[in-house]
CSV table of C-alpha atoms in Angstrom, one decimal:
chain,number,residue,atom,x,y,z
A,21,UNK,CA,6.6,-9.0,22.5
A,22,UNK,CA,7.5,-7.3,18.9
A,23,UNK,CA,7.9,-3.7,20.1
A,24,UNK,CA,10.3,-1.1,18.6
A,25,UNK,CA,13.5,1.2,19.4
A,26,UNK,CA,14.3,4.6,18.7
A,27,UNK,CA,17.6,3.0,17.7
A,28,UNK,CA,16.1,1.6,15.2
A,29,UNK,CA,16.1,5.0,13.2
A,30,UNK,CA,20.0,5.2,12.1
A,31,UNK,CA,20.1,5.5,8.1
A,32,UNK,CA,18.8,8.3,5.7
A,33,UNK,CA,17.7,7.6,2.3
A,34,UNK,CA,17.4,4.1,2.7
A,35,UNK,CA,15.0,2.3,0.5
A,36,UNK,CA,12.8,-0.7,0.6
A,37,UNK,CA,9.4,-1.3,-1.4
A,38,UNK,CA,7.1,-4.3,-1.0
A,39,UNK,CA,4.4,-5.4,-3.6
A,40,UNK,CA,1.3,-7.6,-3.5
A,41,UNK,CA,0.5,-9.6,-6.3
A,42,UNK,CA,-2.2,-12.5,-7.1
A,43,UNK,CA,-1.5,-16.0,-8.0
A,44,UNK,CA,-3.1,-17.2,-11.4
A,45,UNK,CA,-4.0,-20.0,-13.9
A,46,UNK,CA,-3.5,-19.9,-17.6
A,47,UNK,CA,-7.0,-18.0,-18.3
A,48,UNK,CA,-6.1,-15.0,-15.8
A,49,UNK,CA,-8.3,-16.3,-12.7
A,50,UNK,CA,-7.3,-16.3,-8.9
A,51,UNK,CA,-6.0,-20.1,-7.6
A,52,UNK,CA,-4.0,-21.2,-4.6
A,53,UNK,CA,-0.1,-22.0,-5.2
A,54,UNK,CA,0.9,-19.9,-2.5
A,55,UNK,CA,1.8,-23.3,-0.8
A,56,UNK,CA,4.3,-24.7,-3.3
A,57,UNK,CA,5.3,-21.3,-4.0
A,58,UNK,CA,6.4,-19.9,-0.9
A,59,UNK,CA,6.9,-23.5,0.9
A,60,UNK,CA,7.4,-26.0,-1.6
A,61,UNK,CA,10.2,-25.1,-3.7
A,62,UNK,CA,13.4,-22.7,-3.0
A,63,UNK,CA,12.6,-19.5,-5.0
A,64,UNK,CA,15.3,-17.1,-6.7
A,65,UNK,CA,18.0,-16.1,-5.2
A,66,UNK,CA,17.0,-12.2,-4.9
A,67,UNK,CA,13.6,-13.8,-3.5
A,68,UNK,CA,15.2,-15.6,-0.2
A,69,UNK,CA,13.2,-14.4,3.1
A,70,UNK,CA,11.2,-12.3,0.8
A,71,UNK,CA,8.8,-13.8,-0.5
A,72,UNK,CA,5.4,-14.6,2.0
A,73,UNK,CA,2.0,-15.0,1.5
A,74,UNK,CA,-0.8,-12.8,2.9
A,75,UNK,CA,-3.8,-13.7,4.4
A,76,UNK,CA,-5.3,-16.0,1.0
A,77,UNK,CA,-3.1,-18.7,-0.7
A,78,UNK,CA,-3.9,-16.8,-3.8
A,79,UNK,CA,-1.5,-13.5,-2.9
A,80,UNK,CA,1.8,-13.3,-2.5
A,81,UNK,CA,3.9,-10.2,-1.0
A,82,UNK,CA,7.8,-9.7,-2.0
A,83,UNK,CA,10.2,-7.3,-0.6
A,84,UNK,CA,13.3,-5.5,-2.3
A,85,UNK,CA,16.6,-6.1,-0.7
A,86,UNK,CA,17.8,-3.1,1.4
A,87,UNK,CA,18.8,-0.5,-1.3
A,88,UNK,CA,20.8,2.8,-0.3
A,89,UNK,CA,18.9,5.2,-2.5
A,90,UNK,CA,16.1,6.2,-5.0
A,91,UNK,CA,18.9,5.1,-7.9
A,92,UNK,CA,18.9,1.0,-7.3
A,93,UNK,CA,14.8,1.4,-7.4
A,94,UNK,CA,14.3,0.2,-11.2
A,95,UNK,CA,16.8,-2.5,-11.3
A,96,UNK,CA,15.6,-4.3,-8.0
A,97,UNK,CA,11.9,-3.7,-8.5
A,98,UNK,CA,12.4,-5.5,-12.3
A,99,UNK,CA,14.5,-8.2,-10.8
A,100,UNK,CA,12.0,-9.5,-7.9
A,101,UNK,CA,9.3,-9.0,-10.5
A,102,UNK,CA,11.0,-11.0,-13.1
A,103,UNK,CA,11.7,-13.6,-10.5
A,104,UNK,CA,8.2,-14.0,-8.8
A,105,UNK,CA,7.4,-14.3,-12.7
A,106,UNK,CA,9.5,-16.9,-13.5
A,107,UNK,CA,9.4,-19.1,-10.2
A,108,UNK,CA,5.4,-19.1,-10.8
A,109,UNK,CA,6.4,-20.5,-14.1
A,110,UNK,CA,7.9,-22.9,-13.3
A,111,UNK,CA,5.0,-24.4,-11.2
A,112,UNK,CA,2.7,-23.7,-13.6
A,113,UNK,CA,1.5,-20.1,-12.3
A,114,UNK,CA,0.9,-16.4,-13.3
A,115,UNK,CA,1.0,-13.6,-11.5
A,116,UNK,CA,-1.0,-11.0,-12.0
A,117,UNK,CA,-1.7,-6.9,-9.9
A,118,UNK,CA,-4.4,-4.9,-9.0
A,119,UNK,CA,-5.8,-3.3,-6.2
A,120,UNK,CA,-8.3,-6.0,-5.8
A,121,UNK,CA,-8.5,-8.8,-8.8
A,122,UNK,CA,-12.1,-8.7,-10.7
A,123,UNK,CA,-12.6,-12.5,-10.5
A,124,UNK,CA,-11.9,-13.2,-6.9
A,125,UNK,CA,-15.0,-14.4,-4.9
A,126,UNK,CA,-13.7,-14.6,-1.3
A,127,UNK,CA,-16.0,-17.3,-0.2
A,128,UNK,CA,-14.5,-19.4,-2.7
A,129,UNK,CA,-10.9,-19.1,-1.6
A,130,UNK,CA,-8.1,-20.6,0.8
A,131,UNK,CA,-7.3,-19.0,3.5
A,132,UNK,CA,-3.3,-18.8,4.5
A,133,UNK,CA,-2.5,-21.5,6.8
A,134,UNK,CA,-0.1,-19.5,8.9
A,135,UNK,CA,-0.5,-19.0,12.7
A,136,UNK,CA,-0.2,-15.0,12.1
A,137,UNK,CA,-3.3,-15.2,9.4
A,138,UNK,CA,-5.4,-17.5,11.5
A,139,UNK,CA,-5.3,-15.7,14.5
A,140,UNK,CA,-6.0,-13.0,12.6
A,141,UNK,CA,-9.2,-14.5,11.4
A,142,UNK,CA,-10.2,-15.5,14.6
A,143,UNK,CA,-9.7,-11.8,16.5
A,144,UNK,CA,-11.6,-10.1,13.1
A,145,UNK,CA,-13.9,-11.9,11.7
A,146,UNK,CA,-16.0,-11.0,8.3
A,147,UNK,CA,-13.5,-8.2,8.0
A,148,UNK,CA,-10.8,-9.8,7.5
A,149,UNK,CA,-12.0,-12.8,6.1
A,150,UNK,CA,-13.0,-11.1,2.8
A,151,UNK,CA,-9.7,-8.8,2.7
A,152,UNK,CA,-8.9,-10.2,-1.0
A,153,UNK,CA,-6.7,-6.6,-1.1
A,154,UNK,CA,-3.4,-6.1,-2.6
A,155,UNK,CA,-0.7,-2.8,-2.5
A,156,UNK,CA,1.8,-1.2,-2.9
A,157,UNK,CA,4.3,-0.4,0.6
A,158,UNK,CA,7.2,2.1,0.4
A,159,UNK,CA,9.9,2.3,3.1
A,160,UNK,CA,12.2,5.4,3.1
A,161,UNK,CA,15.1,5.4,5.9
A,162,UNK,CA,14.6,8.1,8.6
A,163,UNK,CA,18.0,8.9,11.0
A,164,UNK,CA,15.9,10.0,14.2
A,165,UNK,CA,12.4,9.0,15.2
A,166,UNK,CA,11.0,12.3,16.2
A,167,UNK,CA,11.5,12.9,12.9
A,168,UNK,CA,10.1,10.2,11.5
A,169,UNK,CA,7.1,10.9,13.3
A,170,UNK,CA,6.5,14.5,12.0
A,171,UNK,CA,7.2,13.2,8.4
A,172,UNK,CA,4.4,10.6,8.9
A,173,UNK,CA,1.7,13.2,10.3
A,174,UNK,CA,2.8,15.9,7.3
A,175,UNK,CA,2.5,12.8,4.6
A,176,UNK,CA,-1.1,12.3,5.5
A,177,UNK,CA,-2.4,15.3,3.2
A,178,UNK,CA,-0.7,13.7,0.5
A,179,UNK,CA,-1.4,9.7,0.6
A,180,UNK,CA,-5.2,10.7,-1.1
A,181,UNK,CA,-3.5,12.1,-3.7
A,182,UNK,CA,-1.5,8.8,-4.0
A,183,UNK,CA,-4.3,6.9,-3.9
A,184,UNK,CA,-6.4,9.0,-6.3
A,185,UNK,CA,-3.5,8.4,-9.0
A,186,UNK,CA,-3.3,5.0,-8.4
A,187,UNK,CA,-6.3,3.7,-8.2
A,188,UNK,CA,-6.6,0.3,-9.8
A,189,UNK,CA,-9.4,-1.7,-8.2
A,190,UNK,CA,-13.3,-1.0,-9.2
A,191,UNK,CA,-14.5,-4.7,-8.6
A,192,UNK,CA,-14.9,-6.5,-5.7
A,193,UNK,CA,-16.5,-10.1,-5.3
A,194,UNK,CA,-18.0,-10.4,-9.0
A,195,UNK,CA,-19.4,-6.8,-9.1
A,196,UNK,CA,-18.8,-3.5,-9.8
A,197,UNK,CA,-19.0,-1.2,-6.8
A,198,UNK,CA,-18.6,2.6,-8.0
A,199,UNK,CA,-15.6,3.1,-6.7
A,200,UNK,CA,-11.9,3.6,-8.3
A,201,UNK,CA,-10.3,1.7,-5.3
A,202,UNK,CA,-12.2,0.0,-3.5
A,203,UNK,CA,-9.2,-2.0,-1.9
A,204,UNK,CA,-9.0,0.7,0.2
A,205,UNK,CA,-12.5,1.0,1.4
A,206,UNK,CA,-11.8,-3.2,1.9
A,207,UNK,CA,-9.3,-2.5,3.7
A,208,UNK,CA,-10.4,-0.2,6.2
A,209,UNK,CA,-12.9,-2.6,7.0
A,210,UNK,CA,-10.4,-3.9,9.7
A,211,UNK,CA,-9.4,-2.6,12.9
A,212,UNK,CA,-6.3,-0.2,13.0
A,213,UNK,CA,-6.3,1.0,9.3
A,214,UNK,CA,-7.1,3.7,7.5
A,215,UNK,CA,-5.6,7.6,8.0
A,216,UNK,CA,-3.8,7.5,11.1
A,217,UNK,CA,-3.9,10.3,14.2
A,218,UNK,CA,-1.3,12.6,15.0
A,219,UNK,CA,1.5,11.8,17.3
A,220,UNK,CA,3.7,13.9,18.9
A,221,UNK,CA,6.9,12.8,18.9
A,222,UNK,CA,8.5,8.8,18.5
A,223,UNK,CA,7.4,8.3,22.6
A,224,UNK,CA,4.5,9.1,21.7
A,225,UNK,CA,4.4,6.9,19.1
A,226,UNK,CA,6.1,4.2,20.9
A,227,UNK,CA,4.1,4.0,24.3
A,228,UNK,CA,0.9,3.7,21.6
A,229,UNK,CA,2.4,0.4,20.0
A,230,UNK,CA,2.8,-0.7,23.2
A,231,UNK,CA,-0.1,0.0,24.9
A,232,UNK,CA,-2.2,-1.7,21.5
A,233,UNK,CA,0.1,-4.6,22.1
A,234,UNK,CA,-0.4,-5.0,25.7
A,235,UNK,CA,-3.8,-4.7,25.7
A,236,UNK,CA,-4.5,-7.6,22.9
A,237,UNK,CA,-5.7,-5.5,20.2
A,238,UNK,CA,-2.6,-6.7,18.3
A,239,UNK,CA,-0.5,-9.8,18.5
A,240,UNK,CA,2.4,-7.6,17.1
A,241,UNK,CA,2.8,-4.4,15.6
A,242,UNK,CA,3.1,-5.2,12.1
A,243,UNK,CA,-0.5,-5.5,12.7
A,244,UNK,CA,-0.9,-1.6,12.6
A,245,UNK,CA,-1.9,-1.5,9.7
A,246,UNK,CA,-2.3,2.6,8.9
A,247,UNK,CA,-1.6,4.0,5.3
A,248,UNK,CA,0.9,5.4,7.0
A,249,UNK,CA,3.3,5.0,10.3
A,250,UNK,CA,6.7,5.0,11.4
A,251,UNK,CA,8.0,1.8,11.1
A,252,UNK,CA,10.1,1.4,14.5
A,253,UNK,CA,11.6,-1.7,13.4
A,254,UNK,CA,13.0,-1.1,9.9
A,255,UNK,CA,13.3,2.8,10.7
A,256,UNK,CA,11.9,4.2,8.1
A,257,UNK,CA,8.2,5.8,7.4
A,258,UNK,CA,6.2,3.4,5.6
A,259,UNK,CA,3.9,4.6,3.1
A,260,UNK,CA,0.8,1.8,2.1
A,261,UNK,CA,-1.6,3.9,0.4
A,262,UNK,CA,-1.5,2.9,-3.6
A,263,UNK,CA,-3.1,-0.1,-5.1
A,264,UNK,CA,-1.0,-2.4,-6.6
A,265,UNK,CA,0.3,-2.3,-10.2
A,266,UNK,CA,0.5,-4.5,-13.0
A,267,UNK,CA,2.5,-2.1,-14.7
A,268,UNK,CA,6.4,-1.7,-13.3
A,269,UNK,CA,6.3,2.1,-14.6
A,270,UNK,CA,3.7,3.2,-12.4
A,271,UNK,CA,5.1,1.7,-9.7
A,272,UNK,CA,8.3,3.2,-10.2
A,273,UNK,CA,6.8,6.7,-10.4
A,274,UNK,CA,4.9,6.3,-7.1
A,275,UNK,CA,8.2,5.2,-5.6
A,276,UNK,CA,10.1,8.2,-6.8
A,277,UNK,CA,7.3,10.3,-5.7
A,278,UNK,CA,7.0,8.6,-1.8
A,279,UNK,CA,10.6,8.8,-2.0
A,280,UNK,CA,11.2,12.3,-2.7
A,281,UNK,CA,8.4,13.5,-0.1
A,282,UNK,CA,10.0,11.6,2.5
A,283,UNK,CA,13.1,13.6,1.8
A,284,UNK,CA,12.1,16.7,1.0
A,285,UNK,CA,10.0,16.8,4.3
A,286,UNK,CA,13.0,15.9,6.4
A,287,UNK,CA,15.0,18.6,5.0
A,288,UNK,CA,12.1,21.1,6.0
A,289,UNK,CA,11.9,19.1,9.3
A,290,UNK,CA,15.3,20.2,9.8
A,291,UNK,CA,15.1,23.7,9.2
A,292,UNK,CA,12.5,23.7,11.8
A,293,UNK,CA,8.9,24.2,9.7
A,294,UNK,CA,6.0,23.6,12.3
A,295,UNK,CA,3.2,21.1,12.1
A,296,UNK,CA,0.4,21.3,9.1
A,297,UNK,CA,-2.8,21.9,11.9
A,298,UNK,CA,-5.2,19.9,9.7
A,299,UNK,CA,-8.2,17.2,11.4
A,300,UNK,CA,-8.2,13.6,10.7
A,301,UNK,CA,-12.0,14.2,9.8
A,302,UNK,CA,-11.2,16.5,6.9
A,303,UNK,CA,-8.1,14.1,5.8
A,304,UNK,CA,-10.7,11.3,5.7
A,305,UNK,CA,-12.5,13.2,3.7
A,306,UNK,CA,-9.8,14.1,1.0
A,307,UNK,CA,-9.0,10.0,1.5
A,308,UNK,CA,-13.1,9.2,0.6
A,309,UNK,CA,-13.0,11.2,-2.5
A,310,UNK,CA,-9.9,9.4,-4.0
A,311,UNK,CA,-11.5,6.5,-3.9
A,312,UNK,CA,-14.6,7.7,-5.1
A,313,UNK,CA,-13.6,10.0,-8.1
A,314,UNK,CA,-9.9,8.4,-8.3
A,315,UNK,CA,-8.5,11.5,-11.3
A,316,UNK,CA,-11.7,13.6,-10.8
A,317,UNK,CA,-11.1,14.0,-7.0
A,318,UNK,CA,-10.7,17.3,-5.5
A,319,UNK,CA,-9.2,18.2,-2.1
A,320,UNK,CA,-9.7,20.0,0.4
A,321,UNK,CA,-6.2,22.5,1.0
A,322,UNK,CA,-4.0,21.8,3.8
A,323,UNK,CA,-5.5,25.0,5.2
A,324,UNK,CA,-8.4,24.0,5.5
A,325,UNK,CA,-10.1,26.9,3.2
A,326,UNK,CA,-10.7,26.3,-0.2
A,327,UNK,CA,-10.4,22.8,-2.5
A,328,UNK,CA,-8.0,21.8,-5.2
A,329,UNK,CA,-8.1,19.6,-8.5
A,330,UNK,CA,-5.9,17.1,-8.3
A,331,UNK,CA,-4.7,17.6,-11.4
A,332,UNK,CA,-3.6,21.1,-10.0
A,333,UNK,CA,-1.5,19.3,-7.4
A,334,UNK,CA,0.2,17.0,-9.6
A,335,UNK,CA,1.5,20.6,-11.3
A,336,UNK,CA,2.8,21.7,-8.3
A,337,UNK,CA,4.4,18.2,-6.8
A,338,UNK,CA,5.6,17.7,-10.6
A,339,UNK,CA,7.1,21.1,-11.0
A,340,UNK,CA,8.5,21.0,-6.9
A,341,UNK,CA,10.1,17.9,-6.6
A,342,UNK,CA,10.8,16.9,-9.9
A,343,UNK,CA,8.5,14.0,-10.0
A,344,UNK,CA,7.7,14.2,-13.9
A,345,UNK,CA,6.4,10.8,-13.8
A,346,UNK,CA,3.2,12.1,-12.1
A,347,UNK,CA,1.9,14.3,-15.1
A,348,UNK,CA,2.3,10.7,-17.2
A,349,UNK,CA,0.1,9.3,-14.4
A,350,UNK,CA,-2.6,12.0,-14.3
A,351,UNK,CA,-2.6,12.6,-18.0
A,352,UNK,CA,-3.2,8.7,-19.0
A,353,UNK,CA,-6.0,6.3,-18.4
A,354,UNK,CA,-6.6,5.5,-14.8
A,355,UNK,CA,-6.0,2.0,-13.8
A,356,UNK,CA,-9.8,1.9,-12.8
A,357,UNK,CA,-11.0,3.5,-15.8
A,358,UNK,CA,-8.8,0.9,-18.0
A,359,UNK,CA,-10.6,-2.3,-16.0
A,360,UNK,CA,-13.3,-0.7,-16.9
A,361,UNK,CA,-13.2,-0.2,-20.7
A,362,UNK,CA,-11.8,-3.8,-21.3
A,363,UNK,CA,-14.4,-5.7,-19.1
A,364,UNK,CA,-17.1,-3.3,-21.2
A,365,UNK,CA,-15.3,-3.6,-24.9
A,366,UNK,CA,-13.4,-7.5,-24.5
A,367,UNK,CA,-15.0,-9.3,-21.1
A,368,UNK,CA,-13.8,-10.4,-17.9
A,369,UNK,CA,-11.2,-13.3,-20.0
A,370,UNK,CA,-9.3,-10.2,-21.4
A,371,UNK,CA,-10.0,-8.3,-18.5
A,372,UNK,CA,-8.3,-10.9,-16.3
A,373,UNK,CA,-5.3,-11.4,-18.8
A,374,UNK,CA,-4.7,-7.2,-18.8
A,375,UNK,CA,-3.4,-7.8,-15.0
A,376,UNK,CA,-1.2,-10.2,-15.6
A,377,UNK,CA,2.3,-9.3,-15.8
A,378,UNK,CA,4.3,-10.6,-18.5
């Protein structure tokens, strides 16, 4: 049985980031070459044991190597993206990002043929078998569990604010559906997903794992699926709230920002701060109107009294960690907003062509 260790959490500052992507003809459109992709051909060398698909043949998911800070970040990001590029190339693919690509029509494509995704399908159902999502997943290294743990409940306020800035995914299944990310709303169609509980400490976390494991609800716990936990096998907190990017910037900035969070909150984890005493029912609710209003969303506070702009938070995240890269975010066209203007103003051909990634 996959379980983790509390040993697992050694290393602070460490960095890993995974990203989703779609597989793509000429014209723009989801295909399946996740086969000769991922099996049929030896990828890059920065690409070795990370590149995998997910659960359709269409997506792909890649993984940094190991970096030991927030510096390395641009460098390896371009360089597994310029690689996925160019090995889809050469077998006569694209590869494109969003949240959730416009033209994909689930019924009409492959599911993965690996044991993991099938028995997936089988346990899940509809659910699952229409999860055409794709995202962004940020690892930051956490030396102790406990306090990887209290990062991950104080990070919940923030991942709507996250997904508010980044959402990219207005279509689903040939329509569109109202939302700015409706990846995530996708998403937390399946079980285990979705703004995690409070846990008290990394044994409290850990007898949780084991107990889901045990009792079949997962086959491991990779299949935890939360938009955020404490990953007790890499140990680091994972953060898997944005929608995936086409564009390498806005990745980058919401790496910096996860980055400097998961720091910044270990430092005040360290000179003892206590718990943020906010419900899950009212973090769902900050999590429902990012992917509802996306840059017109506003929160409720962390204190449960009054409601803020985000653009209000991205001044005070901007101006207290340094994260300048937010304002550009905020101030610019959402990703939703753009799908939006090109399907209206050029069609779904030049719609499809805006994700792919040169």
């Amino acid at each position: 049985m996959d379980l983790g260790s509390p040993d697992a959490f050694d290393r602070m500052g460490t960095l890993g980031v995974e990203e989703e992507f779609f597989v793509v003809d000429e014209s723009g459109r989801p295909t399946s070459g996740t086969d000769t992709l991922v099996y049929g051909s030896d990828p890059p060398e920065i690409l070795e044991g990370r590149l995998d698909h997910e659960l359709f043949k269409f997506t792909l998911e890649t993984q940094t190597p190991l970096m030991e800070g927030l510096d390395e970040a641009a460098d390896r990001i371009t360089a597994v993206r310029e690689a996925l590029v160019g090995h889809a190339a050469d077998h006569g693919f694209r590869i494109a990002a969003a949240g959730l690509h416009p033209a994909a029509r689930w019924r009409e494509l492959e599911h993965a043929e690996k044991e993991r995704y099938r028995a997936q399908l089988e346990r899940i159902q509809y659910p699952q078998h229409r999860n055409t999502t794709a995202g962004l997943h940020v690892h930051v290294g956490v030396d102790d569990g406990d306090k990887a743990v209290w990062i991950a409940n104080e990070l919940r306020w923030y991942l709507p604010v996250m997904l508010a800035l980044s959402a990219n995914s207005p279509f689903w299944n040939g329509f569109d559906t109202g939302l700015q990310s409706a990846r995530a709303k996708i998403f937390e169609g399946l079980p285990n997903t979705g703004m995690p509980t409070h846990f008290d400490d990394l044994g409290n976390y850990l007898r949780f794992e084991r107990r889901m494991a045990e009792s079949n609800a997962i086959n491991d716990r990779g299949e935890l699926w939360y938009d955020v936990r404490p990953h007790t096998g890499h140990g680091s907190v994972e953060v898997r709230t944005p929608d995936a990017q086409a564009d390498v910037e806005r990745t980058l900035t919401f790496v910096e920002y996860v980055y400097e969070l998961v720091m910044d909150l270990a430092a005040r984890y360290e000179d003892g701060a206590g718990d943020t005493d906010i419900r899950r029912e009212l973090l769902d609710e900050n999590k429902w109107r990012a992917m509802r209003y996306g840059h017109d969303a506003s929160f409720i506070t962390p204190d449960c009294e009054s409601t803020v702009d985000l653009g209000d938070v991205v001044e005070q995240e901007a101006d207290r960690l340094g994260v300048t890269g937010l304002r550009d975010l905020y101030d610019g066209e959402s990703g939703a907003a753009r799908q939006r203007r090109i399907l209206d103003e050029s069609g779904l051909d030049a719609l499809c062509e805006a994700l792919v990634i040169a």
